[in-house]
Amino acid sequence: MNNARLAAALACAAVLAACSGGSDDLRTQGGRFLTVFDTLQSGLFAEEPELPTVTRALLDGLTVPSLEVTVPKRDGLAYLIPLISRRDATLGPLDTWTTGDGSQLTLRSGVIVATRGLGDDVTSTDRRGSIAFVTGQAGTNWPMRLDIQTSANGVERHDFTCTGQRKGRTTIEIVERSYPVESLSEICTGRDGTRIENQYFVDVRDGTVWQTRQWAGEKIGYMATRILKKK
Amino acid sequence: MDVTDNNPRRWNWTKAAVAACAFAIAPAVASNAEEVATVPSPTLNFYGVPGLVDLPSGEALPDGTLALSVSSFGGQTRTNATFQFSPRISGTFRYISIQDWNSDGFETYRDRSFDARFLLTREGRIRPAITVGLQDLAGTGIYASEYVVATKNFDRPLSLPGRIKVTAGLGWGRLGGLGDIGTPFGGTRPTFDAGDTGGSPSTDQWFRGPAAPFGGIEWQVNDAFGVKLEYSSDAYNPETSRGVFERDSRFNFGAEYQVSRFLRVGGYYLYGSEIGVNAQLVVNPTSPPRAFTLAGPRPVITRPDRAANPEAYSTAWAPAKGTVTEQLGTAIEPLLREDGIRLESLTLTSTARVEARIASLRYTNNAIAIGRTARLLTATMPATVDTFDIILMQDSLPVTRVTLRRSDLERLEFQPGASDLLLASSALDSAPPTTDADTFVPDGLYPRFSWAIGPFLRPSFFDVEEPVRLDAGIALSAAYRPAPGWLIAGELRHRLVGNVEDTATSDSALPPVRTSAPLFAQEGDTTIENLYVNRQWKTGKNTYARLTAGYLEQMFGGVSGEVLWQPTESRLALGVEANYARQRDFDQRLGFQDYDVFTGHVSAYYDFGGGYVGQVDVGRYLAGDYGATFSVDRTFKNGWSVGGFFTLTDVSSEEFGEGSFDKGIRVSIPLQWLTGQPSVQNASFPIRPIQRDGGARLSVPNRLYPQLRDADARALREDWGRVWE
C-alpha cells in the first residue's frame, strides 16, 4: 500500500510538472494526462470576473446595445452584445447576441429561435406562431417546435400546441427606467404532457419586446431576457 | 408535468462576457453539486448486479450503464464491474478475495468470475420484470449458480411514501443450496473445486441439481434512502465449511443512501452474524457529469442578393486564381486553427467550387468541424463560389468528402429541423486520394514536431497475490511528421516506483511472449516504450495502406504492413496485416532476443448500426499459434466504447494454462465526457482476467480501422446533429 501511495504522490508530482509542445495532441498516456490537467486547471482555477452593478449611468456609457439573460436552473446570468443581425423573408430580423466567451442567443421579435454554446442547446425552432402572437397577429392557437441538442450528438424534436392570453397593460422597470407594456402569456402543452408558460412584455408604443421568460428545453429550463440598452 | 424554476441546479454555463468599455460580465458562482437522480436505476447487490442484499432481482439497468461496485462482509470482498450491453443483455466481471480460507494452498482465496443476465420481460402494468441469470458461468466456480427472478415495483403502496419492489426467484447451484423444491431439470452438479483452471462455459451444469426459491423486498423511501430485506437460499457451504464465517440465519437486511447522482452506499447485517458494506458507482455514458459545451460558432454570413448586387458576383478574379487561393488560404488558416481545425489544403477547383481539406484537432465529433469550416467559408469565399467540398483528413489520410451548397447554409440554419435539412441536401462520399496542382498548403504544415512530458501508469491485474499491481513514472513522448503520411514517434519512460516486477512468474508450455512481463518489469527502469517510423497513405478510392517499422511495443519490435478496404458508406471493412516481430531485450533498450515470429491476420470489421461493431481477426499469433479473435464493441455517440473479446487458437486449454483461452473486456472513455470540454483524447484500457501466451496479438501503433472509423460517412451521419453547433 505504501508503494501505491508513493506512486500516487509521484504521479501527482509528474502531472504538476507535465508540459508539452507542438501542434498535435499526443495520444500517449502523458498526452492524455495533460489534456485532463489543462481542462481542470482552466475550469477550476480560472478566475471569474466580478459582476458589475448595472446602473442606468453605466448603460448610457455603452456604445453597443446590451441584453441581460438569466438562466435560473443553472444560476446563470450574462450580459450579451449583438453579434450579427440578418433579414430573411418576412418575419423580421434575426438578431444573434453573444457573450464574450461565445454563448449565443438568436431572437426574432424577442422570441428565442436558437441558442449556441450553452450545452443542451436549442438547435432550431418553428416559432412562427409565437412571433405572430408577440407582434399582434396571432390566431387562437398555434404549433411550436423546439429541436433540442442531445448528449448523444442528436437532436430531439419537441412539439407543442400553444394558446395566448393578453393580460393587459402594465408598467415594467428595467434599470431605473419605466416602460408601458402589454403583458402577454403563451401557454404551450407538449405531446408528452409537458406544460410551459412563456411571458412577454411588449412596449405599447412601438412593439419593442423589452422583457421575456421563455422555456428552452428541459435541461436549460426557462431563460429570462431583458433589453438593457436598445439598438 | 409542470416545468418550473424551483429546481435550481448549479451548472457553470456562463463565463465572462465583455461589452464595449470594460462592461464585463460573469457567471454567478458555479459549483457542480451533483443532482440526485430523480428516477433511480435499480440498486445493486453484493455481486454488483441489480438486486437486494446478496440476491439478484429481475430488473435490468438502463441501457448502456456501467456499474462498478465493491462489497464486503465476513472477510469476503467482491469487486464487480457490470455493463448493460443492450437493453436486455448485461455482463459482469468480478474479482473476489476471501480471507481465512486456509485450505487448497491459499490463506486468502482469490478468484475471477463472469456473469451474464438476460431480461426476459420488461415490467408492465401487471407483469413483473423477469431476468434469467448465469452467475460465475465458467468452470466449477465458487459462485456458480443460475436463476430466474421476477421483480415488480409498487408506487406509494399502502399510502406509504416512495416505492416498494418485491422480488421472488428460483435459484440453482449456489442459490439452490437451502430449502430446495427438488431438481426440476434433473442432473447433479459437481461441487466447487478451488484448483480448477476454469475459463470455459460450463453449459453441462447450468440449471442442474436442486432448485430453491428466494425473495425479498426493497423499499425506496425517497430518492436518497432505501431499505432492503431478503430471504436467502444460499447455504455458503464452501465458506462455512472452511470457517470463513458463521451462517446463522437466512435473513439479510440493510439500508442504503444515494450520496450523489453516481454513488450509493449501504450498510447491512447478513446471515445473522456479519456486518457488511457495499459501495455502488453507477455511470451512464448517455448522461455525462457535465453537459458538453462548446463556445458558439462563427455566424453564417449571407451573400448580397445577386439581382441587386451583380458586381459582387464578378468572376474577374478567375485568371489570378492561384494568387486568390493563396490569399484566401492564408486568411482562413489561422481562423480555423483558433476553432481547433487544421487546414491541410485549400483549392478553388473553379469559380463556383472550393475544396478544403481539414483535420479536427479538438472535436471528436467531426460534424462540428465540418459545420465550423463551412461557416468560415461563407464568410470568406468569393460570392460566386456556391459549392463547398470539405474533406475530412485523419492523420494525412483523406477519408470522407462532404459537399455542401452555400445557399443551403445561408437558408437553413434557423429553419425547423435545420440539421436534417442540411444533411438531406448535402452529399457524403469517399474522399479522392489527391488534389490538383493549384492548391494552397499552409506554411508550417510539414514538418511538424510535437512532444509531451507527463506521468505514465502501467497496471498489471489479478496476480495471485495482489489484484492490482502498478508501475508509475515519467514519460517523454515525441512525434515528428516530416511529410504527409510520415510519422516518426517514440516514447522514453523512466519508472519511479512500482511493484509489477514482484508478479509471480509462471511456467508456460508456449514461448513466453506475454508471461515474461515480470522479467521486462524487473530489468527495465529507463526504457524505450516504443520508437518507430510509420507511413500511411490512401492507395485508391476506398483503400488505405500502412507500413510501420521499429520498436513497436514494450516487448516486440519488427516490421508491420497493413492494407484496409473501407468504403466510406460501407458497414463492412476488410483488412490484411502481416508482421515480422522479434522479442526485445528485457531491459527495453535497443537490443533484441532470439525469439522471432511471422504473425499476421486477415480482419473483417462490421458496423451493425446502433453503435455495435463486430470484428473477427483470423491468423497467426505471437506464440506461433493459429486461430481467431472475436470481439464486439458498443460505441456510444458521445464516444464511450465498451466491448469484449475472446481468442480461440490451436493451443489446448492445458497448454494455455489458467483461464483456458484469452479473453477480456475493454473500455474507452472520451476525456470530453468527463470534462465537458471538447477534446479528441480517449482513456482506454483492456482488462484481461489473466494474460497468458496463447492468442496474444502483436500491439501495433496506428492500425488503420480505428483511425478511420470516426471520420467515415456513417459516423458523420450519426453525429450530424451537432453540425450547426
mmCIF file with all atom_site columns, C-alpha atoms in Angstrom, chain B residues 512-661:
data_model
loop_
_atom_site.group_PDB
_atom_site.id
_atom_site.type_symbol
_atom_site.label_atom_id
_atom_site.label_alt_id
_atom_site.label_comp_id
_atom_site.label_asym_id
_atom_site.label_entity_id
_atom_site.label_seq_id
_atom_site.pdbx_PDB_ins_code
_atom_site.Cartn_x
_atom_site.Cartn_y
_atom_site.Cartn_z
_atom_site.occupancy
_atom_site.B_iso_or_equiv
_atom_site.pdbx_formal_charge
_atom_site.auth_seq_id
_atom_site.auth_comp_id
_atom_site.auth_asym_id
_atom_site.auth_atom_id
_atom_site.pdbx_PDB_model_num
ATOM 1   C CA . PRO B 1 512 ? 6.790   -16.834 -23.173 1.00 0.00 ? 512 PRO B CA 1
ATOM 2   C CA . VAL B 1 513 ? 5.638   -13.954 -25.367 1.00 0.00 ? 513 VAL B CA 1
ATOM 3   C CA . ARG B 1 514 ? 3.485   -12.343 -22.649 1.00 0.00 ? 514 ARG B CA 1
ATOM 4   C CA . THR B 1 515 ? 4.087   -14.280 -19.436 1.00 0.00 ? 515 THR B CA 1
ATOM 5   C CA . SER B 1 516 ? 7.579   -12.790 -19.415 1.00 0.00 ? 516 SER B CA 1
ATOM 6   C CA . ALA B 1 517 ? 6.076   -9.432  -18.373 1.00 0.00 ? 517 ALA B CA 1
ATOM 7   C CA . PRO B 1 518 ? 7.611   -9.598  -14.866 1.00 0.00 ? 518 PRO B CA 1
ATOM 8   C CA . LEU B 1 519 ? 11.078  -10.027 -16.437 1.00 0.00 ? 519 LEU B CA 1
ATOM 9   C CA . PHE B 1 520 ? 10.536  -6.896  -18.527 1.00 0.00 ? 520 PHE B CA 1
ATOM 10  C CA . ALA B 1 521 ? 9.471   -5.104  -15.355 1.00 0.00 ? 521 ALA B CA 1
ATOM 11  C CA . GLN B 1 522 ? 12.470  -6.372  -13.403 1.00 0.00 ? 522 GLN B CA 1
ATOM 12  C CA . GLU B 1 523 ? 15.111  -5.346  -15.902 1.00 0.00 ? 523 GLU B CA 1
ATOM 13  C CA . GLY B 1 524 ? 13.837  -2.031  -17.153 1.00 0.00 ? 524 GLY B CA 1
ATOM 14  C CA . ASP B 1 525 ? 13.839  1.248   -15.255 1.00 0.00 ? 525 ASP B CA 1
ATOM 15  C CA . THR B 1 526 ? 14.698  3.626   -18.043 1.00 0.00 ? 526 THR B CA 1
ATOM 16  C CA . THR B 1 527 ? 13.194  2.143   -21.168 1.00 0.00 ? 527 THR B CA 1
ATOM 17  C CA . ILE B 1 528 ? 12.188  2.840   -24.734 1.00 0.00 ? 528 ILE B CA 1
ATOM 18  C CA . GLU B 1 529 ? 8.485   2.049   -24.720 1.00 0.00 ? 529 GLU B CA 1
ATOM 19  C CA . ASN B 1 530 ? 8.337   2.389   -28.493 1.00 0.00 ? 530 ASN B CA 1
ATOM 20  C CA . LEU B 1 531 ? 10.226  4.039   -31.329 1.00 0.00 ? 531 LEU B CA 1
ATOM 21  C CA . TYR B 1 532 ? 9.078   3.608   -34.881 1.00 0.00 ? 532 TYR B CA 1
ATOM 22  C CA . VAL B 1 533 ? 8.638   5.011   -38.346 1.00 0.00 ? 533 VAL B CA 1
ATOM 23  C CA . ASN B 1 534 ? 5.125   4.923   -39.743 1.00 0.00 ? 534 ASN B CA 1
ATOM 24  C CA . ARG B 1 535 ? 3.995   5.675   -43.264 1.00 0.00 ? 535 ARG B CA 1
ATOM 25  C CA . GLN B 1 536 ? 0.341   5.595   -44.239 1.00 0.00 ? 536 GLN B CA 1
ATOM 26  C CA . TRP B 1 537 ? -1.413  6.617   -47.403 1.00 0.00 ? 537 TRP B CA 1
ATOM 27  C CA . LYS B 1 538 ? -4.608  6.252   -49.363 1.00 0.00 ? 538 LYS B CA 1
ATOM 28  C CA . THR B 1 539 ? -3.990  3.912   -52.247 1.00 0.00 ? 539 THR B CA 1
ATOM 29  C CA . GLY B 1 540 ? -7.331  4.224   -54.013 1.00 0.00 ? 540 GLY B CA 1
ATOM 30  C CA . LYS B 1 541 ? -10.870 5.476   -53.566 1.00 0.00 ? 541 LYS B CA 1
ATOM 31  C CA . ASN B 1 542 ? -11.623 3.003   -50.793 1.00 0.00 ? 542 ASN B CA 1
ATOM 32  C CA . THR B 1 543 ? -8.257  1.529   -49.861 1.00 0.00 ? 543 THR B CA 1
ATOM 33  C CA . TYR B 1 544 ? -5.590  2.544   -47.405 1.00 0.00 ? 544 TYR B CA 1
ATOM 34  C CA . ALA B 1 545 ? -2.136  1.219   -46.599 1.00 0.00 ? 545 ALA B CA 1
ATOM 35  C CA . ARG B 1 546 ? 0.297   1.411   -43.702 1.00 0.00 ? 546 ARG B CA 1
ATOM 36  C CA . LEU B 1 547 ? 3.907   0.385   -43.119 1.00 0.00 ? 547 LEU B CA 1
ATOM 37  C CA . THR B 1 548 ? 5.444   0.551   -39.650 1.00 0.00 ? 548 THR B CA 1
ATOM 38  C CA . ALA B 1 549 ? 8.922   -0.426  -38.566 1.00 0.00 ? 549 ALA B CA 1
ATOM 39  C CA . GLY B 1 550 ? 10.852  -0.177  -35.330 1.00 0.00 ? 550 GLY B CA 1
ATOM 40  C CA . TYR B 1 551 ? 10.261  -0.915  -31.674 1.00 0.00 ? 551 TYR B CA 1
ATOM 41  C CA . LEU B 1 552 ? 6.517   -1.378  -31.998 1.00 0.00 ? 552 LEU B CA 1
ATOM 42  C CA . GLU B 1 553 ? 5.618   -2.142  -28.388 1.00 0.00 ? 553 GLU B CA 1
ATOM 43  C CA . GLN B 1 554 ? 7.123   -2.858  -24.985 1.00 0.00 ? 554 GLN B CA 1
ATOM 44  C CA . MET B 1 555 ? 8.002   -6.477  -25.756 1.00 0.00 ? 555 MET B CA 1
ATOM 45  C CA . PHE B 1 556 ? 8.400   -6.709  -29.536 1.00 0.00 ? 556 PHE B CA 1
ATOM 46  C CA . GLY B 1 557 ? 9.935   -4.835  -32.412 1.00 0.00 ? 557 GLY B CA 1
ATOM 47  C CA . GLY B 1 558 ? 9.791   -5.506  -36.117 1.00 0.00 ? 558 GLY B CA 1
ATOM 48  C CA . VAL B 1 559 ? 8.033   -4.581  -39.306 1.00 0.00 ? 559 VAL B CA 1
ATOM 49  C CA . SER B 1 560 ? 4.307   -4.354  -39.853 1.00 0.00 ? 560 SER B CA 1
ATOM 50  C CA . GLY B 1 561 ? 2.335   -3.841  -43.052 1.00 0.00 ? 561 GLY B CA 1
ATOM 51  C CA . GLU B 1 562 ? -1.407  -3.401  -43.441 1.00 0.00 ? 562 GLU B CA 1
ATOM 52  C CA . VAL B 1 563 ? -3.906  -2.844  -46.233 1.00 0.00 ? 563 VAL B CA 1
ATOM 53  C CA . LEU B 1 564 ? -7.501  -1.863  -45.470 1.00 0.00 ? 564 LEU B CA 1
ATOM 54  C CA . TRP B 1 565 ? -10.528 -1.716  -47.742 1.00 0.00 ? 565 TRP B CA 1
ATOM 55  C CA . GLN B 1 566 ? -13.105 0.602   -46.230 1.00 0.00 ? 566 GLN B CA 1
ATOM 56  C CA . PRO B 1 567 ? -15.649 2.344   -48.440 1.00 0.00 ? 567 PRO B CA 1
ATOM 57  C CA . THR B 1 568 ? -16.835 5.376   -46.512 1.00 0.00 ? 568 THR B CA 1
ATOM 58  C CA . GLU B 1 569 ? -20.519 4.351   -46.664 1.00 0.00 ? 569 GLU B CA 1
ATOM 59  C CA . SER B 1 570 ? -19.976 0.624   -46.116 1.00 0.00 ? 570 SER B CA 1
ATOM 60  C CA . ARG B 1 571 ? -20.843 -1.334  -42.985 1.00 0.00 ? 571 ARG B CA 1
ATOM 61  C CA . LEU B 1 572 ? -18.137 -3.829  -43.866 1.00 0.00 ? 572 LEU B CA 1
ATOM 62  C CA . ALA B 1 573 ? -14.394 -3.235  -43.926 1.00 0.00 ? 573 ALA B CA 1
ATOM 63  C CA . LEU B 1 574 ? -11.693 -5.798  -44.656 1.00 0.00 ? 574 LEU B CA 1
ATOM 64  C CA . GLY B 1 575 ? -8.030  -5.695  -43.759 1.00 0.00 ? 575 GLY B CA 1
ATOM 65  C CA . VAL B 1 576 ? -4.862  -7.728  -44.062 1.00 0.00 ? 576 VAL B CA 1
ATOM 66  C CA . GLU B 1 577 ? -1.907  -7.268  -41.757 1.00 0.00 ? 577 GLU B CA 1
ATOM 67  C CA . ALA B 1 578 ? 1.441   -9.031  -41.915 1.00 0.00 ? 578 ALA B CA 1
ATOM 68  C CA . ASN B 1 579 ? 4.214   -8.597  -39.364 1.00 0.00 ? 579 ASN B CA 1
ATOM 69  C CA . TYR B 1 580 ? 7.652   -9.844  -38.615 1.00 0.00 ? 580 TYR B CA 1
ATOM 70  C CA . ALA B 1 581 ? 8.254   -9.454  -34.881 1.00 0.00 ? 581 ALA B CA 1
ATOM 71  C CA . ARG B 1 582 ? 11.221  -10.167 -32.666 1.00 0.00 ? 582 ARG B CA 1
ATOM 72  C CA . GLN B 1 583 ? 11.214  -10.176 -28.885 1.00 0.00 ? 583 GLN B CA 1
ATOM 73  C CA . ARG B 1 584 ? 13.015  -7.226  -27.361 1.00 0.00 ? 584 ARG B CA 1
ATOM 74  C CA . ASP B 1 585 ? 15.620  -7.405  -24.646 1.00 0.00 ? 585 ASP B CA 1
ATOM 75  C CA . PHE B 1 586 ? 14.125  -7.350  -21.165 1.00 0.00 ? 586 PHE B CA 1
ATOM 76  C CA . ASP B 1 587 ? 15.827  -4.029  -20.470 1.00 0.00 ? 587 ASP B CA 1
ATOM 77  C CA . GLN B 1 588 ? 13.741  -2.492  -23.315 1.00 0.00 ? 588 GLN B CA 1
ATOM 78  C CA . ARG B 1 589 ? 16.613  -0.547  -24.781 1.00 0.00 ? 589 ARG B CA 1
ATOM 79  C CA . LEU B 1 590 ? 17.778  -1.197  -28.316 1.00 0.00 ? 590 LEU B CA 1
ATOM 80  C CA . GLY B 1 591 ? 18.622  -4.930  -28.250 1.00 0.00 ? 591 GLY B CA 1
ATOM 81  C CA . PHE B 1 592 ? 16.638  -7.974  -29.290 1.00 0.00 ? 592 PHE B CA 1
ATOM 82  C CA . GLN B 1 593 ? 16.427  -11.566 -28.054 1.00 0.00 ? 593 GLN B CA 1
ATOM 83  C CA . ASP B 1 594 ? 16.449  -14.682 -30.209 1.00 0.00 ? 594 ASP B CA 1
ATOM 84  C CA . TYR B 1 595 ? 12.726  -15.353 -30.391 1.00 0.00 ? 595 TYR B CA 1
ATOM 85  C CA . ASP B 1 596 ? 11.097  -14.126 -33.592 1.00 0.00 ? 596 ASP B CA 1
ATOM 86  C CA . VAL B 1 597 ? 7.867   -14.870 -35.381 1.00 0.00 ? 597 VAL B CA 1
ATOM 87  C CA . PHE B 1 598 ? 5.917   -14.081 -38.522 1.00 0.00 ? 598 PHE B CA 1
ATOM 88  C CA . THR B 1 599 ? 2.480   -13.057 -37.366 1.00 0.00 ? 599 THR B CA 1
ATOM 89  C CA . GLY B 1 600 ? -0.481  -11.537 -39.088 1.00 0.00 ? 600 GLY B CA 1
ATOM 90  C CA . HIS B 1 601 ? -4.216  -11.520 -39.534 1.00 0.00 ? 601 HIS B CA 1
ATOM 91  C CA . VAL B 1 602 ? -6.998  -11.140 -42.009 1.00 0.00 ? 602 VAL B CA 1
ATOM 92  C CA . SER B 1 603 ? -9.604  -8.939  -40.365 1.00 0.00 ? 603 SER B CA 1
ATOM 93  C CA . ALA B 1 604 ? -13.248 -8.220  -41.025 1.00 0.00 ? 604 ALA B CA 1
ATOM 94  C CA . TYR B 1 605 ? -14.996 -5.315  -39.335 1.00 0.00 ? 605 TYR B CA 1
ATOM 95  C CA . TYR B 1 606 ? -18.757 -4.957  -39.446 1.00 0.00 ? 606 TYR B CA 1
ATOM 96  C CA . ASP B 1 607 ? -20.763 -1.997  -38.256 1.00 0.00 ? 607 ASP B CA 1
ATOM 97  C CA . PHE B 1 608 ? -24.123 -3.416  -37.185 1.00 0.00 ? 608 PHE B CA 1
ATOM 98  C CA . GLY B 1 609 ? -25.556 0.053   -36.581 1.00 0.00 ? 609 GLY B CA 1
ATOM 99  C CA . GLY B 1 610 ? -26.651 1.484   -33.268 1.00 0.00 ? 610 GLY B CA 1
ATOM 100 C CA . GLY B 1 611 ? -23.002 1.714   -32.264 1.00 0.00 ? 611 GLY B CA 1
ATOM 101 C CA . TYR B 1 612 ? -22.302 -2.040  -32.340 1.00 0.00 ? 612 TYR B CA 1
ATOM 102 C CA . VAL B 1 613 ? -19.179 -3.069  -34.222 1.00 0.00 ? 613 VAL B CA 1
ATOM 103 C CA . GLY B 1 614 ? -18.040 -6.659  -34.576 1.00 0.00 ? 614 GLY B CA 1
ATOM 104 C CA . GLN B 1 615 ? -14.553 -7.704  -35.538 1.00 0.00 ? 615 GLN B CA 1
ATOM 105 C CA . VAL B 1 616 ? -13.037 -11.054 -36.462 1.00 0.00 ? 616 VAL B CA 1
ATOM 106 C CA . ASP B 1 617 ? -9.275  -11.466 -36.871 1.00 0.00 ? 617 ASP B CA 1
ATOM 107 C CA . VAL B 1 618 ? -8.061  -14.759 -38.243 1.00 0.00 ? 618 VAL B CA 1
ATOM 108 C CA . GLY B 1 619 ? -4.382  -15.546 -38.364 1.00 0.00 ? 619 GLY B CA 1
ATOM 109 C CA . ARG B 1 620 ? -1.192  -16.387 -36.543 1.00 0.00 ? 620 ARG B CA 1
ATOM 110 C CA . TYR B 1 621 ? -0.379  -15.068 -33.082 1.00 0.00 ? 621 TYR B CA 1
ATOM 111 C CA . LEU B 1 622 ? 2.850   -14.165 -31.332 1.00 0.00 ? 622 LEU B CA 1
ATOM 112 C CA . ALA B 1 623 ? 3.499   -17.617 -29.891 1.00 0.00 ? 623 ALA B CA 1
ATOM 113 C CA . GLY B 1 624 ? 3.103   -19.084 -33.376 1.00 0.00 ? 624 GLY B CA 1
ATOM 114 C CA . ASP B 1 625 ? -0.392  -20.388 -32.656 1.00 0.00 ? 625 ASP B CA 1
ATOM 115 C CA . TYR B 1 626 ? -3.128  -20.117 -35.285 1.00 0.00 ? 626 TYR B CA 1
ATOM 116 C CA . GLY B 1 627 ? -6.660  -19.053 -34.533 1.00 0.00 ? 627 GLY B CA 1
ATOM 117 C CA . ALA B 1 628 ? -9.165  -16.227 -34.458 1.00 0.00 ? 628 ALA B CA 1
ATOM 118 C CA . THR B 1 629 ? -10.139 -13.343 -32.224 1.00 0.00 ? 629 THR B CA 1
ATOM 119 C CA . PHE B 1 630 ? -13.793 -12.359 -31.956 1.00 0.00 ? 630 PHE B CA 1
ATOM 120 C CA . SER B 1 631 ? -14.802 -9.049  -30.495 1.00 0.00 ? 631 SER B CA 1
ATOM 121 C CA . VAL B 1 632 ? -17.859 -6.876  -30.168 1.00 0.00 ? 632 VAL B CA 1
ATOM 122 C CA . ASP B 1 633 ? -17.730 -3.272  -29.069 1.00 0.00 ? 633 ASP B CA 1
ATOM 123 C CA . ARG B 1 634 ? -20.524 -0.913  -28.417 1.00 0.00 ? 634 ARG B CA 1
ATOM 124 C CA . THR B 1 635 ? -19.636 2.713   -29.063 1.00 0.00 ? 635 THR B CA 1
ATOM 125 C CA . PHE B 1 636 ? -21.967 5.383   -27.800 1.00 0.00 ? 636 PHE B CA 1
ATOM 126 C CA . LYS B 1 637 ? -22.476 8.550   -29.764 1.00 0.00 ? 637 LYS B CA 1
ATOM 127 C CA . ASN B 1 638 ? -20.635 10.514  -27.132 1.00 0.00 ? 638 ASN B CA 1
ATOM 128 C CA . GLY B 1 639 ? -17.536 8.395   -27.710 1.00 0.00 ? 639 GLY B CA 1
ATOM 129 C CA . TRP B 1 640 ? -17.807 5.862   -24.892 1.00 0.00 ? 640 TRP B CA 1
ATOM 130 C CA . SER B 1 641 ? -16.943 2.389   -26.002 1.00 0.00 ? 641 SER B CA 1
ATOM 131 C CA . VAL B 1 642 ? -17.331 -0.849  -24.086 1.00 0.00 ? 642 VAL B CA 1
ATOM 132 C CA . GLY B 1 643 ? -16.615 -4.253  -25.534 1.00 0.00 ? 643 GLY B CA 1
ATOM 133 C CA . GLY B 1 644 ? -15.441 -7.759  -25.031 1.00 0.00 ? 644 GLY B CA 1
ATOM 134 C CA . PHE B 1 645 ? -13.178 -10.135 -26.923 1.00 0.00 ? 645 PHE B CA 1
ATOM 135 C CA . PHE B 1 646 ? -12.003 -13.720 -26.878 1.00 0.00 ? 646 PHE B CA 1
ATOM 136 C CA . THR B 1 647 ? -9.445  -15.655 -28.863 1.00 0.00 ? 647 THR B CA 1
ATOM 137 C CA . LEU B 1 648 ? -9.506  -19.312 -29.757 1.00 0.00 ? 648 LEU B CA 1
ATOM 138 C CA . THR B 1 649 ? -6.344  -20.833 -31.184 1.00 0.00 ? 649 THR B CA 1
ATOM 139 C CA . ASP B 1 650 ? -4.922  -24.291 -31.789 1.00 0.00 ? 650 ASP B CA 1
ATOM 140 C CA . VAL B 1 651 ? -3.420  -24.188 -28.302 1.00 0.00 ? 651 VAL B CA 1
ATOM 141 C CA . SER B 1 652 ? -5.298  -26.565 -25.974 1.00 0.00 ? 652 SER B CA 1
ATOM 142 C CA . SER B 1 653 ? -6.667  -25.383 -22.624 1.00 0.00 ? 653 SER B CA 1
ATOM 143 C CA . GLU B 1 654 ? -3.973  -27.399 -20.863 1.00 0.00 ? 654 GLU B CA 1
ATOM 144 C CA . GLU B 1 655 ? -1.191  -25.757 -22.869 1.00 0.00 ? 655 GLU B CA 1
ATOM 145 C CA . PHE B 1 656 ? -2.787  -22.358 -22.408 1.00 0.00 ? 656 PHE B CA 1
ATOM 146 C CA . GLY B 1 657 ? -2.946  -22.728 -18.628 1.00 0.00 ? 657 GLY B CA 1
ATOM 147 C CA . GLU B 1 658 ? -5.171  -20.821 -16.214 1.00 0.00 ? 658 GLU B CA 1
ATOM 148 C CA . GLY B 1 659 ? -8.235  -19.393 -17.919 1.00 0.00 ? 659 GLY B CA 1
ATOM 149 C CA . SER B 1 660 ? -8.151  -21.920 -20.809 1.00 0.00 ? 660 SER B CA 1
ATOM 150 C CA . PHE B 1 661 ? -8.183  -19.240 -23.539 1.00 0.00 ? 661 PHE B CA 1
#
